[in-house]
PDB file of C-alpha atoms in Angstrom:
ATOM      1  CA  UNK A 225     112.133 -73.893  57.558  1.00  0.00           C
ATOM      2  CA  UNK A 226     111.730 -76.802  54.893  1.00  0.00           C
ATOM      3  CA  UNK A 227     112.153 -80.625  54.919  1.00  0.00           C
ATOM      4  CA  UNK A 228     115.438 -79.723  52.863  1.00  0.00           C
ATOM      5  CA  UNK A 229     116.821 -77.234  54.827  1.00  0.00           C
ATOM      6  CA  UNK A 230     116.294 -79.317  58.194  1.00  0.00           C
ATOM      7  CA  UNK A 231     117.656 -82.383  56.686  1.00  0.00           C
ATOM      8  CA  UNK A 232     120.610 -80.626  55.555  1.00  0.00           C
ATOM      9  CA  UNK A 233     121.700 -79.613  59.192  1.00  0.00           C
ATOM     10  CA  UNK A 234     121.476 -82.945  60.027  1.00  0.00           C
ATOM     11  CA  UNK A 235     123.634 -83.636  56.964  1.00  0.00           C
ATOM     12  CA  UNK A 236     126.349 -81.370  58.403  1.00  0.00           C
ATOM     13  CA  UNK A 237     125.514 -82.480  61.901  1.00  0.00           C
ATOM     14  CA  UNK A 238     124.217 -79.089  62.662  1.00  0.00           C
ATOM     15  CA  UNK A 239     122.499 -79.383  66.171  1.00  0.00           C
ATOM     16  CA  UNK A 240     120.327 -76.919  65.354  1.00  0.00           C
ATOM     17  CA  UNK A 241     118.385 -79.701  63.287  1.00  0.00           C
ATOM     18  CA  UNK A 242     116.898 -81.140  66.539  1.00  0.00           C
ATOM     19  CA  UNK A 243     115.403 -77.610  67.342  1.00  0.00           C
ATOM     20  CA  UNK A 244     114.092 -77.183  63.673  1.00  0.00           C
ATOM     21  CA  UNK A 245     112.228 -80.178  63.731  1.00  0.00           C
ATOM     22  CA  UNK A 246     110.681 -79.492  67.279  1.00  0.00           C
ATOM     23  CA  UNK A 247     109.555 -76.026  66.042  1.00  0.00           C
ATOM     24  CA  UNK A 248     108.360 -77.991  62.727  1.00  0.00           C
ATOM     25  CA  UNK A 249     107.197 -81.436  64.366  1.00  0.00           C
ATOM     26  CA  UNK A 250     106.964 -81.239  67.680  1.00  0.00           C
ATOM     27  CA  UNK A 251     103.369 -80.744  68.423  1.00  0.00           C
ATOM     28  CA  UNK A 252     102.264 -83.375  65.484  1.00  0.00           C
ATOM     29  CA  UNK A 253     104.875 -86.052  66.786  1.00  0.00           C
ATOM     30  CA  UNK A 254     103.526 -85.059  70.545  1.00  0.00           C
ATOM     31  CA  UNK A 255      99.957 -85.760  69.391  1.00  0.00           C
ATOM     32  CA  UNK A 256     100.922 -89.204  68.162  1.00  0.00           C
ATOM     33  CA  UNK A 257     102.452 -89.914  71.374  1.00  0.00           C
ATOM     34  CA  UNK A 258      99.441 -89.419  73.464  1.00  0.00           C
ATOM     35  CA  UNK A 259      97.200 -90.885  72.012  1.00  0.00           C
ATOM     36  CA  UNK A 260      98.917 -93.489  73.025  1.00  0.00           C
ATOM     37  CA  UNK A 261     100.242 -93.169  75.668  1.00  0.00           C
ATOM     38  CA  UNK A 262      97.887 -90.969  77.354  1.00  0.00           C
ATOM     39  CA  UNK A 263     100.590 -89.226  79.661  1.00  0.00           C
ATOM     40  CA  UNK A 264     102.127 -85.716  79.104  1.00  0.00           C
ATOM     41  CA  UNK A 265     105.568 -87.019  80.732  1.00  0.00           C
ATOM     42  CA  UNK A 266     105.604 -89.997  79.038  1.00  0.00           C
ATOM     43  CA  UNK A 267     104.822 -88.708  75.593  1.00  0.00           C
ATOM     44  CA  UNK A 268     107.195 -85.698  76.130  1.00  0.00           C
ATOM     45  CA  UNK A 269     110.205 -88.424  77.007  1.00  0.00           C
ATOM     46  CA  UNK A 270     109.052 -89.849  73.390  1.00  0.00           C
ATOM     47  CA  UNK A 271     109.423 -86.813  71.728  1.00  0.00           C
ATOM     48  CA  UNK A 272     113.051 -86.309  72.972  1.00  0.00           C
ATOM     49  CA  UNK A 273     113.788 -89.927  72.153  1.00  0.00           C
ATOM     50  CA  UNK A 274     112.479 -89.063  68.662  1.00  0.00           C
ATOM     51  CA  UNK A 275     115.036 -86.188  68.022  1.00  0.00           C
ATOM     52  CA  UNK A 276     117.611 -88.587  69.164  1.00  0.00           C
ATOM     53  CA  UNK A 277     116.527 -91.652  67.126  1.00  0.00           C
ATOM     54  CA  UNK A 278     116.484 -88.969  64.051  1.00  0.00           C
ATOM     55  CA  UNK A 279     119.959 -87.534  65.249  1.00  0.00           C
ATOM     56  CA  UNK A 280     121.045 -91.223  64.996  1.00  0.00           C
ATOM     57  CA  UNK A 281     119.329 -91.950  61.705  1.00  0.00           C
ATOM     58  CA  UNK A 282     120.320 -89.363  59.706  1.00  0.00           C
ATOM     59  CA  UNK A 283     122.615 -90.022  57.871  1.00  0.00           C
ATOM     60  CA  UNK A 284     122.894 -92.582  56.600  1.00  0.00           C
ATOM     61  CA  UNK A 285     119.341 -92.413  55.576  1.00  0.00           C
ATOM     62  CA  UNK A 286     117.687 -89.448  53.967  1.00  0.00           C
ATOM     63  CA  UNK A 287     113.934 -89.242  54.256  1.00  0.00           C
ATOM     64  CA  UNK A 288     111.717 -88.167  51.398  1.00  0.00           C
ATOM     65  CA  UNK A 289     109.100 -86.939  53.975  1.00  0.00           C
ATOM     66  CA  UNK A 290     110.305 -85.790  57.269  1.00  0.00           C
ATOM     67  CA  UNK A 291     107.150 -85.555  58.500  1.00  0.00           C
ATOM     68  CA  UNK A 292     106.185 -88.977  58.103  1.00  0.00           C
ATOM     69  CA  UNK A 293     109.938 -90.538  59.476  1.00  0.00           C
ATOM     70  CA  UNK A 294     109.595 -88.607  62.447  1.00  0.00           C
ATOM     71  CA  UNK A 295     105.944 -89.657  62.973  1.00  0.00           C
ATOM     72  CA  UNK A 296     106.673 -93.199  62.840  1.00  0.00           C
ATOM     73  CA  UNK A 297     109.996 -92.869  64.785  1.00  0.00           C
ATOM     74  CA  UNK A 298     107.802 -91.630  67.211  1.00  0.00           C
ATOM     75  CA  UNK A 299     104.479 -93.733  67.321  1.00  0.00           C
ATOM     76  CA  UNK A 300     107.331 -96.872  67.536  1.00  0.00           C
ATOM     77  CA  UNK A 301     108.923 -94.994  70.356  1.00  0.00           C
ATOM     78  CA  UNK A 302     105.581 -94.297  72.184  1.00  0.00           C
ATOM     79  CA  UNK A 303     104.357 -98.470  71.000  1.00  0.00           C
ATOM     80  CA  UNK A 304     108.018 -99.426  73.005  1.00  0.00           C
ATOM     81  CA  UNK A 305     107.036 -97.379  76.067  1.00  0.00           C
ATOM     82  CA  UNK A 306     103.163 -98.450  76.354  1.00  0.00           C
ATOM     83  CA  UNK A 307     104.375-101.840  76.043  1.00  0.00           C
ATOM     84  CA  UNK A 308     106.843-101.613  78.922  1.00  0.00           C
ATOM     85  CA  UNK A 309     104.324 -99.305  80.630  1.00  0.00           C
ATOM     86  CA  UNK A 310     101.961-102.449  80.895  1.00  0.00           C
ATOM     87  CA  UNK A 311     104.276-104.950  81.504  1.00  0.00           C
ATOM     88  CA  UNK A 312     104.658-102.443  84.996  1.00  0.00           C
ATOM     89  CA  UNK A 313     101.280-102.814  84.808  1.00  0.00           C
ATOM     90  CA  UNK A 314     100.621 -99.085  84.381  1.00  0.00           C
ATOM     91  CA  UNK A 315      99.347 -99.032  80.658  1.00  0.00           C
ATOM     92  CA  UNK A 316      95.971 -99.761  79.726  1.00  0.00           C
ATOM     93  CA  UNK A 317      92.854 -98.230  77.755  1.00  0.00           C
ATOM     94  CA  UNK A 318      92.403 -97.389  74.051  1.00  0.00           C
ATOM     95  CA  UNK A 319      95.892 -99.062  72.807  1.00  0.00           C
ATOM     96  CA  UNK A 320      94.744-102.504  73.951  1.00  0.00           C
ATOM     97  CA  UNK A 321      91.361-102.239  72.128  1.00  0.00           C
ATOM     98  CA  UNK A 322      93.059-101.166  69.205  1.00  0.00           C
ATOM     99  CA  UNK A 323      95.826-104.010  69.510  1.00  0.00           C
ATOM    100  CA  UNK A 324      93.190-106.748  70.096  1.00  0.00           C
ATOM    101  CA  UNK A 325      91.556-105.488  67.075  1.00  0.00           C
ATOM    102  CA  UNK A 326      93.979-105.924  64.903  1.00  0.00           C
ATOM    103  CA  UNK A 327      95.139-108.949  66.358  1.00  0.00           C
ATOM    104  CA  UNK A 328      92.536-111.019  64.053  1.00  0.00           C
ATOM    105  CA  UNK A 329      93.901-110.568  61.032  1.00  0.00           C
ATOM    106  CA  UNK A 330      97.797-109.673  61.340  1.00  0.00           C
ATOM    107  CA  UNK A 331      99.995-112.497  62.434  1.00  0.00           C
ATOM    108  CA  UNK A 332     102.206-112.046  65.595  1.00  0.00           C
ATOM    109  CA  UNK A 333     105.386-110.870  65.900  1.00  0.00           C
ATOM    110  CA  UNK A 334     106.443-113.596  68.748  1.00  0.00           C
ATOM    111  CA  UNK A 335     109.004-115.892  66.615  1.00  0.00           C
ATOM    112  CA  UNK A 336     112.202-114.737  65.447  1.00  0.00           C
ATOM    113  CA  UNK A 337     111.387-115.377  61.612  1.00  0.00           C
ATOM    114  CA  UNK A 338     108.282-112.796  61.794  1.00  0.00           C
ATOM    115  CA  UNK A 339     110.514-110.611  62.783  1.00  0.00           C
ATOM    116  CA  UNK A 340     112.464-110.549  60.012  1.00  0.00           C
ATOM    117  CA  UNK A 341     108.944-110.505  57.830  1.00  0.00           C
ATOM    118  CA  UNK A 342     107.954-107.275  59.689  1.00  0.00           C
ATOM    119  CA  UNK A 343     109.481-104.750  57.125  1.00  0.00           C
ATOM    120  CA  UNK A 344     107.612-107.275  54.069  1.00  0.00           C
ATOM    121  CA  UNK A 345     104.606-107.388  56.241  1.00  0.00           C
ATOM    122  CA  UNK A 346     104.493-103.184  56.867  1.00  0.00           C
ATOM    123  CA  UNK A 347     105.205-103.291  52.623  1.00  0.00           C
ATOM    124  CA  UNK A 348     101.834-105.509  52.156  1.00  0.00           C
ATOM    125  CA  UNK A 349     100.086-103.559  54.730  1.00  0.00           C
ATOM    126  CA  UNK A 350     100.844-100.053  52.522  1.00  0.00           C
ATOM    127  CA  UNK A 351      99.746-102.333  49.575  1.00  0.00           C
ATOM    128  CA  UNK A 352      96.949-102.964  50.952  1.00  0.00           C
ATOM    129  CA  UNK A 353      95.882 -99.320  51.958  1.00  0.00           C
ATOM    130  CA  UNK A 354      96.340 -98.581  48.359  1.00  0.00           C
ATOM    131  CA  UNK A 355      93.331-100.568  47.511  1.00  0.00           C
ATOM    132  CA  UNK A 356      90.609 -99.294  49.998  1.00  0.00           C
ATOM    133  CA  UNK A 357      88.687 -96.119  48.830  1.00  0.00           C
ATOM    134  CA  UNK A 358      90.122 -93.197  50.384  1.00  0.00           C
ATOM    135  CA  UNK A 359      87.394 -93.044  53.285  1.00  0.00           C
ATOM    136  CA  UNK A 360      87.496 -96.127  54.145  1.00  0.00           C
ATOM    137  CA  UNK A 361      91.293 -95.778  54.103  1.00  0.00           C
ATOM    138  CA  UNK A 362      91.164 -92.480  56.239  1.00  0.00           C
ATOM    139  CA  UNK A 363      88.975 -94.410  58.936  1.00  0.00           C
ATOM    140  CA  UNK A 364      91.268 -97.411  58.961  1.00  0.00           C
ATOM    141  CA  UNK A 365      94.600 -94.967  59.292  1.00  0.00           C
ATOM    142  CA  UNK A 366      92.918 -92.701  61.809  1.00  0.00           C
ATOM    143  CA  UNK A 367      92.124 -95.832  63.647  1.00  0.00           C
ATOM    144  CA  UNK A 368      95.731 -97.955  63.588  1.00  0.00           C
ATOM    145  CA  UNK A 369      98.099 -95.570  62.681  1.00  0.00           C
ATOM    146  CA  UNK A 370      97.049 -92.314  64.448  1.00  0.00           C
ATOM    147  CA  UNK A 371      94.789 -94.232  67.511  1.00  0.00           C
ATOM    148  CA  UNK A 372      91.974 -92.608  67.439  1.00  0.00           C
ATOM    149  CA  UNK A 373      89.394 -93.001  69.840  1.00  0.00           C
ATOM    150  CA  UNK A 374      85.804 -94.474  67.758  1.00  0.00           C
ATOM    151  CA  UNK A 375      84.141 -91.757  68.688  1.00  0.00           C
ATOM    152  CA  UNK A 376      86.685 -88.848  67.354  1.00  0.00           C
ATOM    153  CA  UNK A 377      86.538 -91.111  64.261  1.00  0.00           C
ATOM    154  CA  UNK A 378      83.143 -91.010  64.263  1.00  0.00           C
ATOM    155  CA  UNK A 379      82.859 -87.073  64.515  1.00  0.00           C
ATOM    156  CA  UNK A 380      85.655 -86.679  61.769  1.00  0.00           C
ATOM    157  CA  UNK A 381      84.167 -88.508  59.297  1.00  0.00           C
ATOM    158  CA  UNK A 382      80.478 -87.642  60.413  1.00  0.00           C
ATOM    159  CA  UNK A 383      79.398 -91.097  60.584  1.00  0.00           C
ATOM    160  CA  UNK A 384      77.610 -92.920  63.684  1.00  0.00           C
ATOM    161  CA  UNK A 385      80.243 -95.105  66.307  1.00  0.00           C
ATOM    162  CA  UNK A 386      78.613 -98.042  64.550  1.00  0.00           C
ATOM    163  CA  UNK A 387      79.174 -97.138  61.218  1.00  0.00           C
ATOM    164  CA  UNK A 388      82.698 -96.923  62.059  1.00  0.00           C
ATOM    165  CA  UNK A 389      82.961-100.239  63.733  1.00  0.00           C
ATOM    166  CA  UNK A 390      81.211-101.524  60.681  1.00  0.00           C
ATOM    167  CA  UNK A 391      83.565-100.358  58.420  1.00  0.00           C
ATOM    168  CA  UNK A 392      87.016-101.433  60.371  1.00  0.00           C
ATOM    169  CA  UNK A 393      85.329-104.865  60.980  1.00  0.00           C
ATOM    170  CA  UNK A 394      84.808-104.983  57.171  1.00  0.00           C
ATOM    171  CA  UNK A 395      89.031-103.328  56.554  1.00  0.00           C
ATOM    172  CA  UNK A 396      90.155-105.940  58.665  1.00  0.00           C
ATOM    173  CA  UNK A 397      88.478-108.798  57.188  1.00  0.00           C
ATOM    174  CA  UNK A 398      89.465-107.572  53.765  1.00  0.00           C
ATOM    175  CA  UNK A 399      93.245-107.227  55.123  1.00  0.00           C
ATOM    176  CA  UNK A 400      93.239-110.532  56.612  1.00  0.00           C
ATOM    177  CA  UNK A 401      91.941-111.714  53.257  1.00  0.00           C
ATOM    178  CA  UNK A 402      94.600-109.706  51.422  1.00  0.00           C
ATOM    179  CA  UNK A 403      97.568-111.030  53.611  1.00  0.00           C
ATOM    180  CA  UNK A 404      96.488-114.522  53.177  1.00  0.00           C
ATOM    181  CA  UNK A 405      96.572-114.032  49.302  1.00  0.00           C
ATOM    182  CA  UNK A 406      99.974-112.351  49.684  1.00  0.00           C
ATOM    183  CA  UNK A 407     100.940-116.204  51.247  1.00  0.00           C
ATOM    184  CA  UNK A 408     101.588-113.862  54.718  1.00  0.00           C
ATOM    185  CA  UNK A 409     101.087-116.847  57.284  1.00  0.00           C
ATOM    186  CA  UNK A 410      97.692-116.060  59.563  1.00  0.00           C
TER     187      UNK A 410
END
């Protein structure tokens, strides 16, 4: 079935929406919740949170690609549970790496008026991306969007583990250099 089709049941509140997109999305959304979260339950409870969230969501809002809204519905989702996961101090391993990493060069979230400078900051970001050549993009994405491990990265893109470090050292200095143009407060 197409992005159309699906996003007109949920236009007419057709429940049958919810088992389209699992048919469609399921096993891409349940790949971006485990490699995060690194638990089949846990990713799985993600998943059904993400047909709700998109239930919820549309309408009002009408998504140009459901693929991508239902991807990031779901790597919040699965960001919201790893976080609570480690605050019960179950959580742990790649996510943290990847969170440190990126810690250097995007400001924190902590106060309330970042908050409201997420949505510019995730604009800037995609700005950003637009610049980098399209490997080095690829690498940085595979790395902070989809949370891949190095060495997956690595094999992907058929460079060495240190070749990829290299280059998202070099992304990250060039994003914290990009922000602080932008006047985006380090």
């Amino acid at each position: 079935m197409t992005d159309d089709k699906i996003l007109d049941l949920y236009w007419g509140r057709d429940e049958t929406a919810i088992t389209e997109s699992d048919k469609q999305y399921g096993k891409y959304c349940y790949s971006i919740a485990y490699r995060i979260l690194s638990s089949h339950e846990d990713s799985e409870e993600c998943i059904n949170e993400t047909w709700l969230n998109a239930w919820h969501a549309i309408p009002p809002q009408r998504p140009g690609k459901l693929s991508l809204f239902l991807g990031r519905i779901t790597r919040n989702l699965s960001f919201d549970k790893f976080r609570a996961n480690r605050t019960a101090k179950r959580g742990g391993g790649e996510i943290v790496l990847i969170l440190d990493e990126l810690n250097e060069c995007v400001p924190s979230a902590n106060s309330t008026e970042q908050v409201i400078l997420n949505q510019e900051l995730g604009k800037t970001i995609n700005r950003f991306l637009q610049t980098l050549p399209d490997r080095e993009c690829s690498v940085f994405l595979a790395r902070y969007w989809y949370s891949y491990p190095l060495r997956a990265i690595s094999a992907q893109f058929c460079m060495t583990e240190n070749n990829v470090k290299a280059s998202l050292f070099r992304s990250r200095k060039k994003l914290k250099t990009y922000l602080e143009k932008e006047d985006i407060t380090l």
